[in-house]
Coordinates of C-alpha atoms in Angstrom, one line a residue:
M829 CA -66.5 14.9 -96.5
R830 CA -69.7 15.0 -98.4
G831 CA -68.5 12.4 -100.9
R832 CA -67.5 9.9 -98.1
S833 CA -70.7 10.2 -96.1
S834 CA -72.9 9.7 -99.1
I835 CA -71.8 6.1 -99.5
P836 CA -73.3 4.9 -96.1
L837 CA -76.4 6.8 -96.8
A838 CA -76.9 5.0 -100.1
I839 CA -76.4 1.7 -98.5
V840 CA -79.0 2.5 -95.9
I841 CA -81.5 3.5 -98.6
V842 CA -80.8 0.3 -100.5
I843 CA -81.4 -1.8 -97.4
M844 CA -84.6 0.0 -96.5
L845 CA -85.9 -0.4 -100.1
S846 CA -85.0 -4.2 -100.1
A847 CA -86.8 -4.7 -96.7
A848 CA -89.9 -2.8 -97.8
P849 CA -91.7 -5.8 -99.5
F850 CA -91.3 -7.8 -96.3
L851 CA -92.6 -5.0 -94.1
M852 CA -95.5 -4.3 -96.4
S853 CA -96.4 -8.0 -96.5
Q854 CA -96.3 -8.2 -92.7
D855 CA -98.7 -5.3 -92.4
A856 CA -101.0 -6.8 -95.0
V857 CA -101.6 -10.2 -93.1
S858 CA -101.3 -9.0 -89.5
S859 CA -104.1 -7.6 -87.5
D860 CA -104.5 -5.6 -84.4
Q861 CA -107.3 -7.9 -83.2
P862 CA -106.2 -10.9 -81.1
V863 CA -106.7 -14.5 -82.3
T864 CA -109.2 -16.7 -80.4
V865 CA -108.1 -20.3 -79.8
T866 CA -110.6 -22.7 -78.3
F867 CA -109.9 -26.1 -76.8
H868 CA -112.8 -28.6 -76.6
D869 CA -113.5 -31.7 -74.4
S870 CA -114.4 -35.1 -75.7
D871 CA -118.1 -34.2 -75.9
G872 CA -117.5 -31.0 -77.9
G873 CA -117.9 -28.7 -74.9
V874 CA -115.4 -25.9 -74.3
C875 CA -112.5 -26.7 -72.0
A876 CA -110.7 -23.4 -72.4
S877 CA -111.0 -20.4 -74.8
S878 CA -108.4 -17.5 -74.8
E879 CA -107.0 -14.8 -77.0
W880 CA -103.5 -14.9 -78.4
S881 CA -101.4 -12.3 -80.3
Y882 CA -100.9 -12.9 -84.0
R883 CA -98.2 -15.6 -84.7
E884 CA -98.0 -16.4 -80.9
T885 CA -97.9 -20.2 -80.3
P886 CA -101.0 -21.1 -78.1
Y887 CA -100.8 -23.8 -75.4
F888 CA -103.3 -25.6 -73.2
T889 CA -102.9 -25.1 -69.4
D890 CA -106.2 -26.5 -68.0
T891 CA -106.9 -30.1 -66.8
E892 CA -106.6 -32.6 -69.6
P893 CA -109.9 -33.9 -71.0
T894 CA -111.1 -37.1 -69.4
P895 CA -110.5 -40.0 -71.9
P896 CA -113.1 -42.8 -72.5
E897 CA -112.4 -46.0 -70.6
G898 CA -109.5 -47.9 -72.2
K899 CA -108.0 -44.8 -73.8
R900 CA -105.5 -42.1 -72.9
F901 CA -105.2 -38.4 -73.9
V902 CA -102.3 -37.9 -76.4
G903 CA -102.8 -34.4 -77.8
W904 CA -104.9 -32.1 -80.1
N905 CA -106.1 -31.9 -83.6
T906 CA -108.3 -29.4 -85.5
V907 CA -110.4 -32.3 -86.8
R908 CA -112.8 -33.7 -84.3
G909 CA -112.5 -37.5 -83.8
S910 CA -109.1 -37.7 -85.3
S911 CA -106.8 -40.5 -84.1
S912 CA -103.5 -38.6 -84.5
A913 CA -102.2 -35.6 -82.6
M914 CA -100.6 -32.6 -84.3
V915 CA -98.1 -30.0 -83.2
I916 CA -99.9 -26.7 -82.5
P917 CA -98.6 -24.0 -84.8
P918 CA -98.4 -20.3 -84.2
A919 CA -101.9 -18.7 -84.2
E920 CA -102.8 -16.8 -87.4
H921 CA -106.6 -17.1 -87.2
D922 CA -109.4 -18.3 -84.9
T923 CA -109.0 -22.0 -84.4
D924 CA -110.8 -24.9 -82.6
Y925 CA -108.8 -27.8 -81.3
Y926 CA -110.3 -31.2 -80.3
P927 CA -108.8 -33.9 -78.0
V928 CA -107.1 -37.0 -79.5
F929 CA -107.3 -40.2 -77.6
A930 CA -105.3 -43.4 -78.2
P931 CA -105.9 -46.9 -76.7
E932 CA -104.0 -47.7 -73.5
E933 CA -101.5 -50.5 -73.6
D934 CA -103.0 -54.0 -73.3
T935 CA -106.4 -52.7 -74.5
V936 CA -108.7 -54.3 -77.1
S937 CA -111.5 -52.9 -79.2
I938 CA -115.0 -54.3 -78.8
A939 CA -117.5 -53.8 -81.5
M940 CA -121.1 -53.0 -80.4
D941 CA -123.4 -53.8 -83.3
P942 CA -126.8 -52.1 -82.6
N943 CA -128.7 -53.3 -85.6
N944 CA -127.1 -56.4 -87.2
G945 CA -124.7 -54.3 -89.3
K946 CA -127.4 -51.9 -90.6
D947 CA -126.4 -49.1 -88.2
T948 CA -123.1 -47.5 -87.2
I949 CA -120.9 -49.9 -85.2
R950 CA -119.9 -48.4 -81.8
T951 CA -116.4 -49.2 -80.7
I952 CA -115.4 -49.3 -77.0
Y953 CA -112.0 -49.9 -75.6
R954 CA -111.4 -52.1 -72.5
M955 CA -108.4 -53.7 -70.8
S956 CA -107.6 -57.0 -72.4
G957 CA -108.6 -60.0 -70.2
K958 CA -110.4 -57.9 -67.7
E959 CA -114.1 -57.9 -66.8
F960 CA -116.1 -54.8 -67.8
A961 CA -119.8 -53.9 -67.3
I962 CA -121.9 -54.0 -70.5
P963 CA -123.0 -50.4 -71.2
T964 CA -126.6 -49.4 -71.6
I965 CA -127.9 -48.0 -74.9
H966 CA -128.3 -44.6 -73.3
E967 CA -124.6 -44.6 -72.4
M968 CA -123.7 -45.4 -76.0
G969 CA -126.2 -43.0 -77.6
I970 CA -128.1 -45.8 -79.4
T971 CA -131.9 -45.6 -80.1
S972 CA -134.1 -48.5 -80.8
P973 CA -134.4 -49.8 -84.5
G974 CA -137.3 -50.3 -86.7
T975 CA -140.4 -48.2 -87.4
E976 CA -143.2 -50.4 -86.1
G977 CA -143.9 -50.2 -82.4
T978 CA -141.6 -49.6 -79.5
F979 CA -138.5 -51.8 -79.1
I980 CA -136.4 -52.5 -76.0
L981 CA -133.0 -54.0 -75.7
D982 CA -133.2 -57.6 -74.5
S983 CA -129.5 -58.4 -74.4
W984 CA -126.2 -58.4 -76.3
E985 CA -125.3 -61.6 -78.1
D986 CA -121.6 -62.6 -78.5
G987 CA -120.2 -64.8 -81.2
S988 CA -120.5 -68.0 -79.2
G989 CA -124.2 -67.6 -78.6
G990 CA -123.9 -66.2 -75.1
H991 CA -126.2 -63.3 -74.0
H992 CA -125.2 -60.4 -71.8
T993 CA -127.7 -57.8 -70.4
P994 CA -126.6 -54.2 -69.7
G995 CA -124.8 -53.9 -66.4
T996 CA -123.6 -57.6 -66.3
M997 CA -119.9 -58.4 -66.5
C998 CA -118.1 -59.6 -69.6
T999 CA -114.5 -60.4 -70.3
A1000 CA -112.7 -58.1 -72.8
E1001 CA -111.2 -60.2 -75.6
N1002 CA -109.6 -59.2 -78.9
G1003 CA -112.1 -59.4 -81.7
L1004 CA -115.2 -59.5 -79.4
R1005 CA -118.3 -58.4 -81.2
L1006 CA -121.6 -57.9 -79.4
K1007 CA -124.9 -57.8 -81.4
A1008 CA -128.0 -56.2 -80.0
I1009 CA -131.1 -58.4 -79.6
W1010 CA -134.3 -56.3 -79.5
M1011 CA -137.8 -57.1 -78.5
R1012 CA -141.1 -55.6 -79.8
A1013 CA -144.3 -55.2 -77.8
V1014 CA -146.9 -58.0 -77.6
A1015 CA -149.8 -58.6 -75.3
E1016 CA -150.8 -62.0 -74.0
T1017 CA -152.0 -63.3 -70.6
P1018 CA -150.8 -66.7 -69.5
V1019 CA -153.4 -69.3 -68.5
I1020 CA -153.1 -70.7 -64.9
P1021 CA -153.8 -74.4 -64.8
E1022 CA -156.1 -75.9 -62.1
L1023 CA -153.9 -77.4 -59.4
P1024 CA -154.7 -79.1 -56.1
E1025 CA -154.5 -77.0 -53.0
T1026 CA -152.8 -79.8 -51.0
V1027 CA -150.4 -82.5 -52.0
E1028 CA -149.4 -85.2 -49.5
I1029 CA -146.2 -87.2 -50.2
E1030 CA -144.4 -90.0 -48.4
R1031 CA -141.1 -89.3 -46.7
F1032 CA -138.2 -90.1 -49.1
S1033 CA -140.6 -90.4 -52.0
E1034 CA -139.9 -89.1 -55.5
R1035 CA -138.6 -85.5 -55.5
T1036 CA -140.1 -84.4 -58.8
L1037 CA -143.8 -83.7 -59.2
S1038 CA -145.4 -82.9 -62.6
Y1039 CA -148.5 -81.0 -63.3
P1040 CA -150.3 -80.2 -66.6
C1041 CA -149.6 -76.6 -67.8
T1042 CA -152.7 -76.0 -70.0
G1043 CA -151.5 -72.5 -71.1
V1044 CA -148.4 -73.8 -72.8
T1045 CA -149.4 -74.0 -76.5
D1046 CA -146.8 -72.0 -78.4
G1047 CA -143.8 -72.0 -76.2
T1048 CA -144.3 -68.5 -75.0
V1049 CA -145.5 -69.2 -71.5
T1050 CA -143.0 -70.3 -68.8
Y1051 CA -143.9 -71.6 -65.3
E1052 CA -141.4 -71.1 -62.5
W1053 CA -141.9 -72.7 -59.1
F1054 CA -140.7 -71.1 -55.8
L1055 CA -140.7 -71.8 -52.1
R1056 CA -143.0 -69.3 -50.4
D1057 CA -140.5 -68.5 -47.6
G1058 CA -137.4 -68.6 -49.8
P1059 CA -135.8 -65.9 -51.9
S1060 CA -137.2 -65.4 -55.4
S1061 CA -133.9 -66.6 -56.8
S1062 CA -134.4 -70.1 -55.3
C1063 CA -136.4 -71.5 -58.3
I1064 CA -137.2 -75.1 -57.6
G1065 CA -138.8 -76.0 -61.0
V1066 CA -139.6 -74.7 -64.5
D1067 CA -142.6 -75.5 -66.6
R1068 CA -144.4 -78.8 -65.9
D1069 CA -141.9 -80.2 -63.4
L1070 CA -141.6 -79.1 -59.7
E1071 CA -138.4 -80.5 -58.2
L1072 CA -138.8 -80.7 -54.4
P1073 CA -135.7 -79.7 -52.4
Y1074 CA -133.9 -82.5 -50.6
G1075 CA -134.8 -81.1 -47.1
M1076 CA -138.5 -81.1 -48.0
V1077 CA -138.8 -84.8 -48.9
C1078 CA -136.5 -85.8 -46.0
Y1079 CA -138.3 -84.0 -43.1
P1080 CA -142.0 -84.1 -42.2
G1081 CA -144.0 -81.0 -42.2
T1082 CA -146.0 -78.7 -44.5
Y1083 CA -144.3 -76.5 -47.1
Y1084 CA -145.8 -73.7 -49.2
I1085 CA -144.9 -73.1 -52.8
F1086 CA -146.2 -70.9 -55.5
Y1087 CA -145.5 -70.4 -59.2
I1088 CA -145.4 -67.5 -61.6
A1089 CA -146.6 -68.0 -65.2
T1090 CA -144.8 -65.6 -67.5
C1091 CA -145.5 -64.8 -71.1
T1092 CA -142.2 -64.2 -73.0
D1093 CA -141.8 -64.2 -76.8
P1094 CA -138.1 -64.0 -77.4
Y1095 CA -138.5 -62.5 -80.9
A1096 CA -141.0 -59.7 -80.3
V1097 CA -141.6 -58.9 -76.6
E1098 CA -141.4 -55.6 -74.7
H1099 CA -144.0 -55.9 -72.0
I1100 CA -143.8 -59.2 -70.1
S1101 CA -147.2 -60.2 -68.6
Y1102 CA -147.5 -62.7 -65.8
S1103 CA -149.9 -64.3 -63.3
M1104 CA -149.1 -65.7 -59.9
S1105 CA -150.7 -68.7 -58.2
D1106 CA -152.0 -69.1 -54.7
D1107 CA -150.1 -71.2 -52.3
I1108 CA -149.9 -74.9 -52.8
R1109 CA -149.3 -76.9 -49.7
I1110 CA -146.9 -79.9 -49.9
S1111 CA -147.5 -82.1 -46.8
V1112 CA -144.8 -84.6 -45.9
K1113 CA -146.0 -87.4 -43.6
E1114 CA -144.9 -87.1 -40.0
E1115 CA -142.7 -90.2 -39.9
Y1116 CA -139.3 -90.2 -38.3
V1117 CA -136.2 -92.4 -38.9
L1118 CA -134.4 -94.7 -36.5
S1119 CA -131.3 -95.9 -38.3
I1120 CA -128.9 -98.5 -36.9
S1121 CA -125.2 -97.6 -37.3
G1122 CA -123.1 -99.9 -39.3
T1123 CA -126.2 -101.4 -41.2
D1124 CA -128.6 -100.3 -43.8
I1125 CA -131.6 -100.6 -41.5
C1126 CA -133.8 -97.5 -41.4
I1127 CA -137.2 -97.8 -39.5
L1128 CA -139.9 -95.2 -40.3
T1129 CA -142.3 -94.6 -37.4
P1130 CA -144.8 -91.8 -36.7
S1131 CA -144.1 -89.6 -33.7
G1132 CA -145.3 -91.3 -30.5
G1133 CA -145.6 -94.7 -32.1
N1134 CA -143.8 -97.8 -30.7
V1135 CA -140.7 -98.7 -32.6
S1136 CA -140.5 -102.4 -33.8
L1137 CA -136.9 -103.5 -33.6
P1138 CA -135.2 -106.7 -34.7
N1139 CA -133.7 -109.1 -32.2
T1140 CA -130.8 -110.2 -34.4
I1141 CA -128.6 -108.5 -37.1
D1142 CA -126.6 -110.7 -39.5
G1143 CA -127.1 -113.7 -37.2
R1144 CA -125.8 -111.9 -34.1
V1145 CA -128.0 -111.5 -31.0
L1146 CA -128.8 -107.9 -30.1
K1147 CA -128.7 -106.8 -26.4
G1148 CA -130.0 -103.3 -27.3
L1149 CA -129.5 -100.1 -29.1
V1150 CA -127.6 -97.1 -27.6
T1151 CA -128.5 -93.6 -28.8
D1152 CA -125.9 -90.8 -29.0
T1153 CA -127.1 -89.5 -25.6
G1154 CA -126.3 -92.8 -24.0
Y1155 CA -129.9 -94.0 -23.7
T1156 CA -130.4 -97.8 -24.3
I1157 CA -133.5 -98.5 -26.5
P1158 CA -135.3 -101.7 -25.4
L1159 CA -136.1 -104.4 -27.9
D1160 CA -139.6 -105.2 -26.7
G1161 CA -141.4 -102.6 -28.8
T1162 CA -142.2 -100.2 -25.9
Y1163 CA -140.0 -97.4 -27.1
A1164 CA -142.0 -94.4 -28.3
M1165 CA -140.6 -92.6 -31.4
P1166 CA -139.7 -89.0 -30.6
S1167 CA -140.3 -86.1 -33.1
H1168 CA -136.8 -86.3 -34.5
D1169 CA -134.5 -88.8 -36.3
I1170 CA -132.3 -91.1 -34.3
T1171 CA -129.1 -92.9 -35.1
A1172 CA -128.5 -95.8 -32.7
I1173 CA -125.4 -98.0 -32.1
P1174 CA -126.1 -101.8 -31.8
V1175 CA -125.0 -103.6 -28.7
F1176 CA -124.5 -107.4 -29.1
E1177 CA -124.5 -110.1 -26.4
D1178 CA -121.4 -111.9 -25.2
V1179 CA -119.0 -110.7 -27.8
V1180 CA -115.4 -109.7 -27.1
Y1181 CA -113.4 -108.0 -29.8
E1182 CA -109.8 -106.9 -29.7
L1183 CA -108.6 -103.7 -31.3
G1184 CA -104.8 -103.7 -31.8
L1185 CA -102.9 -100.5 -31.7
M1186 CA -100.1 -100.4 -34.3
S1187 CA -97.2 -98.0 -34.9
E1188 CA -94.5 -98.3 -37.6
G1189 CA -95.4 -102.0 -38.3
R1190 CA -95.3 -103.1 -34.6
K1191 CA -98.0 -103.6 -32.0
I1192 CA -97.8 -101.1 -29.2
G1193 CA -101.0 -102.0 -27.3
S1194 CA -104.6 -103.2 -27.6
V1195 CA -108.1 -102.4 -26.4
H1196 CA -110.9 -104.9 -25.7
S1197 CA -114.7 -104.6 -25.8
D1198 CA -117.5 -107.0 -24.8
D1199 CA -120.2 -105.1 -26.6
G1200 CA -118.5 -104.1 -29.8
I1201 CA -118.3 -100.4 -28.8
I1202 CA -114.8 -99.0 -28.4
S1203 CA -113.8 -95.5 -27.1
V1204 CA -110.7 -94.7 -29.1
P1205 CA -107.7 -94.3 -26.8
G1206 CA -104.8 -91.8 -27.1
C1207 CA -101.3 -92.7 -28.0
T1208 CA -98.5 -93.0 -25.3
E1209 CA -95.8 -93.8 -27.9
I1210 CA -93.1 -91.2 -28.5
R1211 CA -91.4 -91.0 -31.9
E1212 CA -88.5 -88.5 -32.2
G1213 CA -89.0 -85.8 -34.8
Y1214 CA -92.7 -86.7 -35.2
V1215 CA -96.1 -85.7 -33.7
F1216 CA -99.0 -88.2 -33.2
S1217 CA -102.1 -86.9 -35.2
G1218 CA -104.7 -89.7 -34.8
W1219 CA -105.4 -93.3 -35.7
S1220 CA -106.2 -94.8 -39.2
Y1221 CA -109.0 -97.5 -39.3
D1222 CA -110.4 -98.8 -42.5
G1223 CA -109.4 -95.5 -44.3
T1224 CA -111.0 -93.3 -41.7
V1225 CA -109.1 -91.1 -39.2
F1226 CA -110.2 -91.4 -35.5
L1227 CA -109.2 -89.2 -32.7
E1228 CA -109.0 -89.9 -28.9
G1229 CA -112.5 -90.2 -27.5
D1230 CA -114.2 -91.1 -30.8
V1231 CA -116.6 -94.1 -30.7
L1232 CA -115.8 -97.0 -32.9
I1233 CA -118.1 -100.0 -33.4
L1234 CA -116.4 -103.3 -34.0
D1235 CA -117.8 -106.4 -35.6
R1236 CA -114.5 -108.3 -35.7
D1237 CA -111.0 -108.4 -34.2
S1238 CA -109.1 -105.6 -36.0
S1239 CA -106.4 -103.0 -35.6
M1240 CA -105.7 -99.3 -36.1
T1241 CA -102.5 -97.6 -37.1
A1242 CA -100.9 -94.5 -35.6
I1243 CA -100.6 -91.5 -37.9
W1244 CA -97.3 -89.6 -37.5
V1245 CA -96.6 -86.1 -38.8
P1246 CA -93.0 -84.8 -39.0
C1247 CA -92.2 -82.0 -36.5
K1248 CA -91.4 -78.6 -38.1
T1249 CA -88.3 -77.2 -36.3
V1250 CA -87.7 -73.5 -37.2
C1251 CA -84.9 -71.1 -36.3
M1252 CA -84.0 -67.6 -37.3
M1253 CA -80.5 -66.5 -38.7
D1254 CA -80.2 -62.8 -38.8
G1255 CA -83.9 -62.5 -39.3
K1256 CA -84.2 -65.3 -42.0
E1257 CA -86.1 -68.4 -41.3
H1258 CA -84.6 -71.9 -41.5
V1259 CA -86.5 -75.1 -41.2
G1260 CA -84.8 -78.4 -40.2
N1261 CA -83.3 -80.3 -37.3
E1262 CA -79.9 -78.7 -37.7
V1263 CA -78.3 -75.7 -39.4
T1264 CA -74.8 -74.9 -40.7
L1265 CA -74.0 -71.3 -39.8
P1266 CA -72.7 -69.2 -42.8
A1267 CA -69.0 -68.3 -42.6
E1268 CA -68.4 -65.7 -45.3
G1269 CA -67.8 -62.2 -43.8
I1270 CA -68.7 -63.5 -40.3
L1271 CA -66.5 -63.2 -37.2
M1272 CA -68.8 -65.0 -34.7
W1273 CA -72.4 -66.2 -34.2
Y1274 CA -74.4 -65.9 -31.0
D1275 CA -77.8 -67.5 -30.0
D1276 CA -80.5 -65.8 -28.0
D1277 CA -78.9 -67.2 -24.8
G1278 CA -75.6 -65.5 -25.6
E1279 CA -73.7 -68.7 -26.4
G1280 CA -71.2 -68.3 -29.2
Y1281 CA -70.7 -70.4 -32.3
L1282 CA -67.9 -70.5 -34.9
P1283 CA -68.7 -69.6 -38.6
G1284 CA -69.3 -72.8 -40.6
E1285 CA -70.3 -74.7 -37.4
T1286 CA -73.2 -77.2 -37.7
V1287 CA -75.6 -76.8 -34.8
K1288 CA -78.6 -79.0 -33.8
I1289 CA -81.5 -76.6 -33.3
M1290 CA -84.6 -76.4 -31.2
D1291 CA -87.8 -74.8 -32.4
G1292 CA -87.8 -71.1 -31.9
M1293 CA -84.0 -70.6 -31.6
S1294 CA -82.4 -67.5 -33.2
F1295 CA -78.8 -66.7 -34.2
T1296 CA -77.2 -63.3 -34.6
S1297 CA -73.9 -62.8 -36.5
V1298 CA -71.0 -60.5 -35.7
P1299 CA -69.5 -59.3 -39.1
L1300 CA -65.7 -59.1 -39.6

């Protein structure tokens, strides 16, 4: 018995001796102290930090780090700023992990050059073809360049010469590179030229006024003109020229304008100095217009003044002029001009004109006038499948009740528009004068009045009808 039992004991001793190096090695590298694993966010701050047992595989359970715009979170790496994610191995020592971000699909990289290639290029990622707001230098962690004086960022210049200020929108394109344009401090006060306090102009006179700008010597002073009561964005002139708005030269009255003289050196400016003028009064003479419809006659007369009117126009004798309110202006020069513009219709003596009414190449009626003024009639013609939508006269559309002034016998043509007849078949819209009801898989069709129709039957429809099928 002793001989037989000694064999298993020897085997056990051999197995224990052969396993001893492994057990000794395990004791040598293991530790009773836990291993600390720290996960950081994109700014280097701590997202989560926890202790793990030796050779235990750590994992991240908190909210994923927020990726920069145009990127997505893809994993972790022990190297901060790495572009590739790694598989997290079992913990053997204290370890820090940093997030890895990859560009989203359809994103492009945009190079932000803060100092014409002399400083680190910042790369931002944005959705291709989409607009994005130009970031500020503080958002990008950029400081001003140079050692002399204080600089400020004027704009970002793209490859085509366009300039973009922080906060404005720019379209993300592949290969877009934006270079910072900086300005350095200077001091200069613009000179304000001596200008008249009041300028009187004729109505409908030239719209552009020019004044000497004595302070403009080196191209660094800009003059901008504005309406006093308008928003500051309504600039009406730059430098010497003041361009008067159309409404100012067309209507009498007094308008107040001012200008701002600004000193800007595009190569070295931080502080922009400016001076603002007092009001300049632009006075437009109080003359009002009486225009005769159908002619190029425009008569300018001060308010309250008697209007001097012609007796004939193109050899035709005038009976009078009719205003849009129906008042007839006499031709004897006793009509006092009101304080507003007037458009008058000429009325001629002993003239009868015929206006023919045409439809589809045939005459369906006519209207006559003994003073050249026609009130456009309606249309009593009926055309199946069409709707009357007005009259065409010399390329202009007239509706019933409009006033037409004739100087000859003429005609107008009816304008017809096809009717749109719509029905519904099992909730689907059909447009046309008739419909063929589908047959496949259908036992019977019924309209909204309960009348039945066979599948495949062609039905003449009325607008608003509906059909419901009964399936086989």
